[in-house]
Coordinates of C-alpha atoms and ligand atoms in Angstrom, one line a residue:
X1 CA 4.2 21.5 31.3
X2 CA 4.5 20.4 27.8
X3 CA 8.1 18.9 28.3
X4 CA 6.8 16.8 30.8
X5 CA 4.3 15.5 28.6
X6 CA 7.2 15.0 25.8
X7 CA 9.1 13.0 27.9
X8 CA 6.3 11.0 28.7
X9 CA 6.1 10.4 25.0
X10 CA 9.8 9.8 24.7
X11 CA 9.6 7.6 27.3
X12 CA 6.8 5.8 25.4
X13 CA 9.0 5.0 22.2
X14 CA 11.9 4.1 24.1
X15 CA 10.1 1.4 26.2
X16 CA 8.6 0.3 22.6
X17 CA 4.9 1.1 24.2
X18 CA 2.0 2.2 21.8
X19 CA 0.5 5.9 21.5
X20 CA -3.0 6.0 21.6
X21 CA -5.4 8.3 20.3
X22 CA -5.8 10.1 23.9
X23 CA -1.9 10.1 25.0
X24 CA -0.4 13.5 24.2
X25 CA 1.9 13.6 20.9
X26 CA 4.1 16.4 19.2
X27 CA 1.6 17.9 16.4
X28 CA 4.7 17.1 13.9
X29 CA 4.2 13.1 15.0
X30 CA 0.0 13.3 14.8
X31 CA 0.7 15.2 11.2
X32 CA 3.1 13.0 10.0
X33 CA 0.4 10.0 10.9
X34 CA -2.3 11.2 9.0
X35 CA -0.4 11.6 6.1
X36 CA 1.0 8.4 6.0
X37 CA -2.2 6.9 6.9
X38 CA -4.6 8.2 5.1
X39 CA -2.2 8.1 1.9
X40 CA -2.0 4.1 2.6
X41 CA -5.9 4.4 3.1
X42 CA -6.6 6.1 -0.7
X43 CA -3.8 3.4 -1.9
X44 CA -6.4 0.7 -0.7
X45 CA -9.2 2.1 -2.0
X46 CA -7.7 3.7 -5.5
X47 CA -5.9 -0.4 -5.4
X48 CA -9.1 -1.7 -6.2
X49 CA -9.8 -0.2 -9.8
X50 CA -6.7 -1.9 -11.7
X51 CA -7.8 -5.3 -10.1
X52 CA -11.9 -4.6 -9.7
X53 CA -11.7 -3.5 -14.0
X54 CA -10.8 -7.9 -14.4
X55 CA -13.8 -8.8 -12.4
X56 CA -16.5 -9.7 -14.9
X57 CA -13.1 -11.1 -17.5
X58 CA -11.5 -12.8 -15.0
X59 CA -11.1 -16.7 -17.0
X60 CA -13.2 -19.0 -14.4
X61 CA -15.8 -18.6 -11.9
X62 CA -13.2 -19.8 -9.3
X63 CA -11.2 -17.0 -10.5
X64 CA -13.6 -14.7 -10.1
X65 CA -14.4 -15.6 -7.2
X66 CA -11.2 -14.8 -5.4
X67 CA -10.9 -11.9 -7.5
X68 CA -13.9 -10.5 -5.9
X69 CA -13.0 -11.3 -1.9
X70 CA -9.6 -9.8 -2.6
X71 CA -11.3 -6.8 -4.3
X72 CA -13.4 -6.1 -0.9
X73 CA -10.8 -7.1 1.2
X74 CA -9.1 -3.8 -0.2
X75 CA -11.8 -1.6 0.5
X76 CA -12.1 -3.1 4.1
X77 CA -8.5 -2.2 4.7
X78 CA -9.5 1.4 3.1
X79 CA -12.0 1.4 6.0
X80 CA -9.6 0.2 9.2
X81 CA -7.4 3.0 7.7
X82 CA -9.5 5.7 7.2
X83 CA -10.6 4.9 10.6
X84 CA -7.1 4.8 12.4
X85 CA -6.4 8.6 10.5
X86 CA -9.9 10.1 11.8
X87 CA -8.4 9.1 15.7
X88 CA -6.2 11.6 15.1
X89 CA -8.2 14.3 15.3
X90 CA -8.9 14.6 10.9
X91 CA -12.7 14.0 9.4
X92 CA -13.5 11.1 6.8
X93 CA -14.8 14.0 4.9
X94 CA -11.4 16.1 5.3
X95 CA -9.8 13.0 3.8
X96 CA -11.3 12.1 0.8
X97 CA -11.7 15.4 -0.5
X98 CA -7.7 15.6 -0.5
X99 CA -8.3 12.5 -2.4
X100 CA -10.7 13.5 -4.5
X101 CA -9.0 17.0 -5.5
X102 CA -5.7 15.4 -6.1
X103 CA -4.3 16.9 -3.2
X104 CA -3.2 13.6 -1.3
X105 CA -1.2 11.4 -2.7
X106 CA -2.1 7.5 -2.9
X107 CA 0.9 4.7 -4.1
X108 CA 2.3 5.5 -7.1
X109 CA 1.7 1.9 -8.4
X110 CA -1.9 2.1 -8.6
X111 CA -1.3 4.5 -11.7
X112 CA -0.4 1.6 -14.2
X113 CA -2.7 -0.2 -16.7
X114 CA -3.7 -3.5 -16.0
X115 CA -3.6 -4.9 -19.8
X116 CA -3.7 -8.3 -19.4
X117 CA -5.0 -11.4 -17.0
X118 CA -1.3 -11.8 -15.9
X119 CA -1.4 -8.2 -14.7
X120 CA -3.6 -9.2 -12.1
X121 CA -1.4 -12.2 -11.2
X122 CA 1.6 -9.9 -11.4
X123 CA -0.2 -7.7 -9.2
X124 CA -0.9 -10.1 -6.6
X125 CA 2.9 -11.5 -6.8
X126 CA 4.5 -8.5 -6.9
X127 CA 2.5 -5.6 -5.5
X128 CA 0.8 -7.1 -3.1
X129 CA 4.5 -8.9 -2.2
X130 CA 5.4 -5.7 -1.7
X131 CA 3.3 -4.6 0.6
X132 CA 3.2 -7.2 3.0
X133 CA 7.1 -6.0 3.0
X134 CA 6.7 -2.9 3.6
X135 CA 3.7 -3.4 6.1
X136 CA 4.9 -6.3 8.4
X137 CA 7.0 -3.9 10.2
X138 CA 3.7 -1.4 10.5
X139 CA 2.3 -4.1 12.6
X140 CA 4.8 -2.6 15.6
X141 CA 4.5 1.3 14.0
X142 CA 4.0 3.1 17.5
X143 CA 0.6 4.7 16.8
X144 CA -1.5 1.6 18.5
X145 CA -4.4 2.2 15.8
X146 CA -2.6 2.2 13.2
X147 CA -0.6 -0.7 14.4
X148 CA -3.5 -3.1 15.2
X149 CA -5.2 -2.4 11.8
X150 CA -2.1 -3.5 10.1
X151 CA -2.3 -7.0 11.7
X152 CA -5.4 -7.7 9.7
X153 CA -4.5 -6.5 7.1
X154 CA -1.4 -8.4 7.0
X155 CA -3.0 -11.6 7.3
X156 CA -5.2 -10.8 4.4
X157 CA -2.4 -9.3 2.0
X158 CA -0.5 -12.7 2.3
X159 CA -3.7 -14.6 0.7
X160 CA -3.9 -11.8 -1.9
X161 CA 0.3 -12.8 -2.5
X162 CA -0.7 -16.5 -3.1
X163 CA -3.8 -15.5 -5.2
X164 CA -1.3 -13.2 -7.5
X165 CA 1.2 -16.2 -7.7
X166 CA -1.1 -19.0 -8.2
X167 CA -2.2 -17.0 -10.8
X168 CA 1.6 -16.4 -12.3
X169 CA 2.3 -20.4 -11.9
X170 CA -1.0 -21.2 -13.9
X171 CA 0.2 -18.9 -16.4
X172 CA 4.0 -19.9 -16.6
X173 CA 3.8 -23.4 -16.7
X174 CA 0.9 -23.3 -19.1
X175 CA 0.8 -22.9 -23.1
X176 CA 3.9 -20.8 -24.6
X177 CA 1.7 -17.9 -25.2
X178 CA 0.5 -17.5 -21.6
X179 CA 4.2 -18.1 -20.6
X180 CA 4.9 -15.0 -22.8
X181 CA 1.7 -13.0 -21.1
X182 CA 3.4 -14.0 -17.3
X183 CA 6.7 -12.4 -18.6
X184 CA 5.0 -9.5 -20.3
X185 CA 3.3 -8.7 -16.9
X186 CA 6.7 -9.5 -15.1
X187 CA 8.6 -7.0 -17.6
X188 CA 5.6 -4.1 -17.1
X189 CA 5.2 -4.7 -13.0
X190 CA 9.0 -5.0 -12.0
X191 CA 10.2 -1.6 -12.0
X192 CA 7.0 0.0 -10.8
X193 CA 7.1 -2.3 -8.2
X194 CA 10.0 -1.2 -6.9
X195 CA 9.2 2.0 -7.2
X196 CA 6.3 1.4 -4.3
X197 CA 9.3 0.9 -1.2
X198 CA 9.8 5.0 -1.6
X199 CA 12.6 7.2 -3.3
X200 CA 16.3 6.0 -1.7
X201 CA 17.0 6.8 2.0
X202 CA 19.7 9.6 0.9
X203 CA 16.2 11.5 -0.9
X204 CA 13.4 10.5 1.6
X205 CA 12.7 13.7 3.3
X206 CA 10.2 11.7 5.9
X207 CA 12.4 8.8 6.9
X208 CA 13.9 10.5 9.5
X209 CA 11.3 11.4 11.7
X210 CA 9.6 8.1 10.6
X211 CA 12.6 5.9 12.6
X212 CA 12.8 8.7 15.5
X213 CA 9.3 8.1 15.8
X214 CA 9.3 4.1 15.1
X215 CA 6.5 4.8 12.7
X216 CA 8.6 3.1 9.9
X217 CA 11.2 0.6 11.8
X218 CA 12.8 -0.1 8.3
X219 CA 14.3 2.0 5.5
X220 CA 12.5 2.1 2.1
X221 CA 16.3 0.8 0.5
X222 CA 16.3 -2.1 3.8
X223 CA 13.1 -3.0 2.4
X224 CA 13.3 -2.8 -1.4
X225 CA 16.6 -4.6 -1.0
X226 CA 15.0 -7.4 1.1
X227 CA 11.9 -7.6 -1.6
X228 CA 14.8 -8.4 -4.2
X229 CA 16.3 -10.8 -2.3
X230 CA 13.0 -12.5 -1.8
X231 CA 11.6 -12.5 -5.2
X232 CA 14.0 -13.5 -7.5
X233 CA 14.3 -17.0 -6.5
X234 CA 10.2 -17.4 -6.6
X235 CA 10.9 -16.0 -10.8
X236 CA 13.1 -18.2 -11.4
X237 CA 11.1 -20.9 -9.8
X238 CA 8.3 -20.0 -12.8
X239 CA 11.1 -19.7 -15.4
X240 CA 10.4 -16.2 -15.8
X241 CA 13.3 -13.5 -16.2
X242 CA 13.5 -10.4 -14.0
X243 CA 14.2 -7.5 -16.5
X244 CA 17.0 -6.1 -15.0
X245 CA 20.3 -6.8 -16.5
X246 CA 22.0 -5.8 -13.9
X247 CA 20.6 -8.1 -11.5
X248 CA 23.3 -10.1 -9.6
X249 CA 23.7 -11.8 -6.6
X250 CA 26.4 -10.1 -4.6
X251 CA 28.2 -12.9 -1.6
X252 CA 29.7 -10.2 0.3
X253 CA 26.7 -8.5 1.1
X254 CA 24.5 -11.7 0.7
X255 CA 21.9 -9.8 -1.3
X256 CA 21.4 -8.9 -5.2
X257 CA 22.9 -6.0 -6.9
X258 CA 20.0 -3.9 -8.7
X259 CA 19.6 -0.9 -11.6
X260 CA 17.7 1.7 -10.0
X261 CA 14.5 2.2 -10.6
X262 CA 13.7 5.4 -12.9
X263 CA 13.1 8.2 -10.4
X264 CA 12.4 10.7 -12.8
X265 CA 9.3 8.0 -13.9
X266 CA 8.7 8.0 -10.0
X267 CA 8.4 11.8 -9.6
X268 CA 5.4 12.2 -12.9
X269 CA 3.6 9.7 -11.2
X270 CA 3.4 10.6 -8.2
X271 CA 3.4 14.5 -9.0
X272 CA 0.1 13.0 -11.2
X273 CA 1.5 12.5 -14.7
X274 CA 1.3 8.7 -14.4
X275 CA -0.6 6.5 -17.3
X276 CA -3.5 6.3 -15.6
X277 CA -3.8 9.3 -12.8
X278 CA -6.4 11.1 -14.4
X279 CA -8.7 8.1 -15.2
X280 CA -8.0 6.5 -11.2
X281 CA -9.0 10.2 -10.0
X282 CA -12.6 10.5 -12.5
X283 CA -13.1 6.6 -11.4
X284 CA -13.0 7.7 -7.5
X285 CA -14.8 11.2 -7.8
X286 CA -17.2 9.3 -9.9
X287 CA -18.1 6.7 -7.3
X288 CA -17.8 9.1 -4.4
X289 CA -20.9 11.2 -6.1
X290 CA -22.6 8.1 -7.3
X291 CA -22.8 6.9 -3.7
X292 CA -24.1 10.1 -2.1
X293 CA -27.8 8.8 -1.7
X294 CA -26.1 5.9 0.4
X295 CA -24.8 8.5 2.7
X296 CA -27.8 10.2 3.1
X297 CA -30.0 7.4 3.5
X298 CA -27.4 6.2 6.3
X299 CA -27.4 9.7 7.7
X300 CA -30.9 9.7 7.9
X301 CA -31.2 6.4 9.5
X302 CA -28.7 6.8 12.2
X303 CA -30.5 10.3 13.4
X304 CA -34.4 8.5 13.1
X305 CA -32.3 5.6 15.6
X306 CA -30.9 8.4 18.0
X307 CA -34.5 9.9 17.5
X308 CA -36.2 6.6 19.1
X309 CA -33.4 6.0 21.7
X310 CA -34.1 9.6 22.8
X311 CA -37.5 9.6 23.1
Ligands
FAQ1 N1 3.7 6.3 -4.2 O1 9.9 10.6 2.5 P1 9.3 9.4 1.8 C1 -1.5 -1.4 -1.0 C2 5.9 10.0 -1.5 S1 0.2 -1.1 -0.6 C3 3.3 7.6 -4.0 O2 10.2 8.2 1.6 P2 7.5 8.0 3.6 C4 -2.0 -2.8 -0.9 C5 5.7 10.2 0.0 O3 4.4 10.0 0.4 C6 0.6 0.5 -1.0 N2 4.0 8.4 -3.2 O4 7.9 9.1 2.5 C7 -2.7 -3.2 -2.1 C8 6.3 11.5 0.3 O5 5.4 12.5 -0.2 P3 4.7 13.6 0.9 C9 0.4 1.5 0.0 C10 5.1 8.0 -2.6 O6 6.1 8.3 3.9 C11 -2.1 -4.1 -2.9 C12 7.5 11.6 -0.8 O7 7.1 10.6 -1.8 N3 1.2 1.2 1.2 O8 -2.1 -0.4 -1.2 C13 5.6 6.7 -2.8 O9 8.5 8.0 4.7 C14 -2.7 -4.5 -4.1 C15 8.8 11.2 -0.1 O10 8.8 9.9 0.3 C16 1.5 2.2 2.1 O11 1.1 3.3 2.0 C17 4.9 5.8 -3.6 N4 5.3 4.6 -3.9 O12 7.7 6.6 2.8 C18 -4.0 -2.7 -2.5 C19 2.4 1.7 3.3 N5 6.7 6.6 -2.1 O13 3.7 12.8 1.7 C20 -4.6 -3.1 -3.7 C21 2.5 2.8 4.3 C22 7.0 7.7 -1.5 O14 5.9 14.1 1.8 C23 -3.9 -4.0 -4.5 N6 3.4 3.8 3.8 N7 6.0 8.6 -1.8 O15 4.1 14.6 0.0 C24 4.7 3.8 3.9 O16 5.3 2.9 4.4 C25 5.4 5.1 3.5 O17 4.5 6.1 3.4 C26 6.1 4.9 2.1 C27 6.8 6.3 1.8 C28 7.2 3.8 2.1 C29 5.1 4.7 1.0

């Protein structure tokens, strides 16, 4: 019975079709989903702190502004993703306490300081670069949920890559000193950023099952490589210097040659000896129990609702 049902399935991938929520799926496929979602879902929401601490220093009230929609705009994607993961049969609840007790894991990234306004530019530029990277190709993952939240969320991560360089541009061609804070953030953000695409495809115990399953359709080295390639020319259009000294464009495989990021760096953060794991996981558990009287107040207003409807 079940291998006709796995054919089915097979047949599904093959033909590039979606899974839905209802269609039958191998367990392995429906666990490896939820992790990937709902880690991408905390990375959202834990995303917000670096960027939402600049909020009330951000240098204009246009600034701040955009700050602000960008900030939300990361908690709405939080939301679509939490959303897709619970489809699979897991509980909002189920998911943020992995979150909350440090079981799940959420992008590495997230667990650097943000010291200075550039930081926020350099995390607009750069991370949220990144992302869009990583996430075009999400927009056909096979999981149809998953897949339509990531159009959205595409669209909005490519203002949030303007907003980051705008900032950057300001910055660069402006006095020597904010110059020096662009390539300060640019020095801090690079390797980190890198560090978001995954370990290498020789260590990525996941990848596998990812491409036989067309949940990723690209390698994490594809797609690190191809964020390379893209953002060294937009650095040198500010006048600001990658710092990699081995960075060097390479004709035969029309793409630049790169050091490695530090993967021993890599593994402390996300094992949760990052700079700032500790503070990102009191920040969340904080505002999770600040919020509970919103959650109970919602509770209690969806059941009087379902109350009137039934009576
Ligand atoms: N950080 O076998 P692989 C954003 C873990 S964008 C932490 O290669 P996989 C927007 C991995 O989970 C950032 N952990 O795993 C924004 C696995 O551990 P596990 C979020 C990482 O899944 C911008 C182990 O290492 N984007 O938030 C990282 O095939 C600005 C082995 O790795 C997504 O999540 C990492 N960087 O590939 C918000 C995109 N890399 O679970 C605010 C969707 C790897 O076995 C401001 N996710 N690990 O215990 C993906 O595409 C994939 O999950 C990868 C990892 C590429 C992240």
């Amino acid at each position: 019975m079940e291998t006709n049902f796995e054919a089915r399935f097979e047949e599904k991938l093959a033909k590039n079709d979606v899974i839905e929520p209802k269609d039958w799926m191998p367990e392995n496929y429906r666990k490896h989903l939820i992790r990937q979602i709902s880690q991408h879902a905390h990375s959202e929401v834990v995303g917000m702190l670096p960027e939402g601490n600049w909020i009330t220093r951000a240098p204009s009230l246009r600034a701040k502004l955009v700050l602000l929609a960008k900030v939300q705009d990361e908690g709405g994607h939080g939301l679509y993703l939490y959303t897709a993961a619970e489809s699979l049969g897991i509980s909002r609840d189920e998911l943020l306490d992995a979150l909350h007790t440090g079981k799940a894991k959420y992008s590495s990234i997230f667990n650097y300081p943000t010291l200075t306004w550039a930081d926020i530019g350099a995390i607009g530029w750069l991370v949220d670069g990144a992302a869009i990277m990583n996430q075009v190709m999400l927009q056909r993952t096979s999981y149809g949920p998953y897949a339509r939240a990531m159009v959205r969320i595409c669209k909005e991560e490519s203002f949030h890559q303007r907003q980051g360089y705008e900032v950057m541009t300001k910055l660069a061609f402006g006095t020597p000193e904010q110059k020096e804070m662009a390539q300060d953030a640019l020095n801090r953000w690079w390797f980190p950023t890198l560090m978001m695409f995954g370990p290498p495809d020789a260590e990525s115990p996941n990848s596998d099952n990812a491409i036989k399953w067309r949940i990723k359709r690209e390698s994490n080295d594809q797609l690190r490589q191809r964020f390379v390639n893209q953002t060294v020319s937009q650095a040198e259009y500010l006048g600001l210097t990658v710092p990699d000294k081995n960075l060097k464009w390479n004709e035969a495989k029309q793409g630049y040659d790169f050091s490695e990021p530090n993967w021993a760096e890599f593994k402390a953060v996300i094992h949760g000896n990052g700079p700032c794991n500790k503070d990102r996981l009191e920040a969340r558990n904080k505002a999770h129990n600040e919020g509970e009287w919103v959650r109970a107040a919602a509770a209690a207003y969806a059941q009087k609702i379902n109350e009137s409807i039934a009576a």
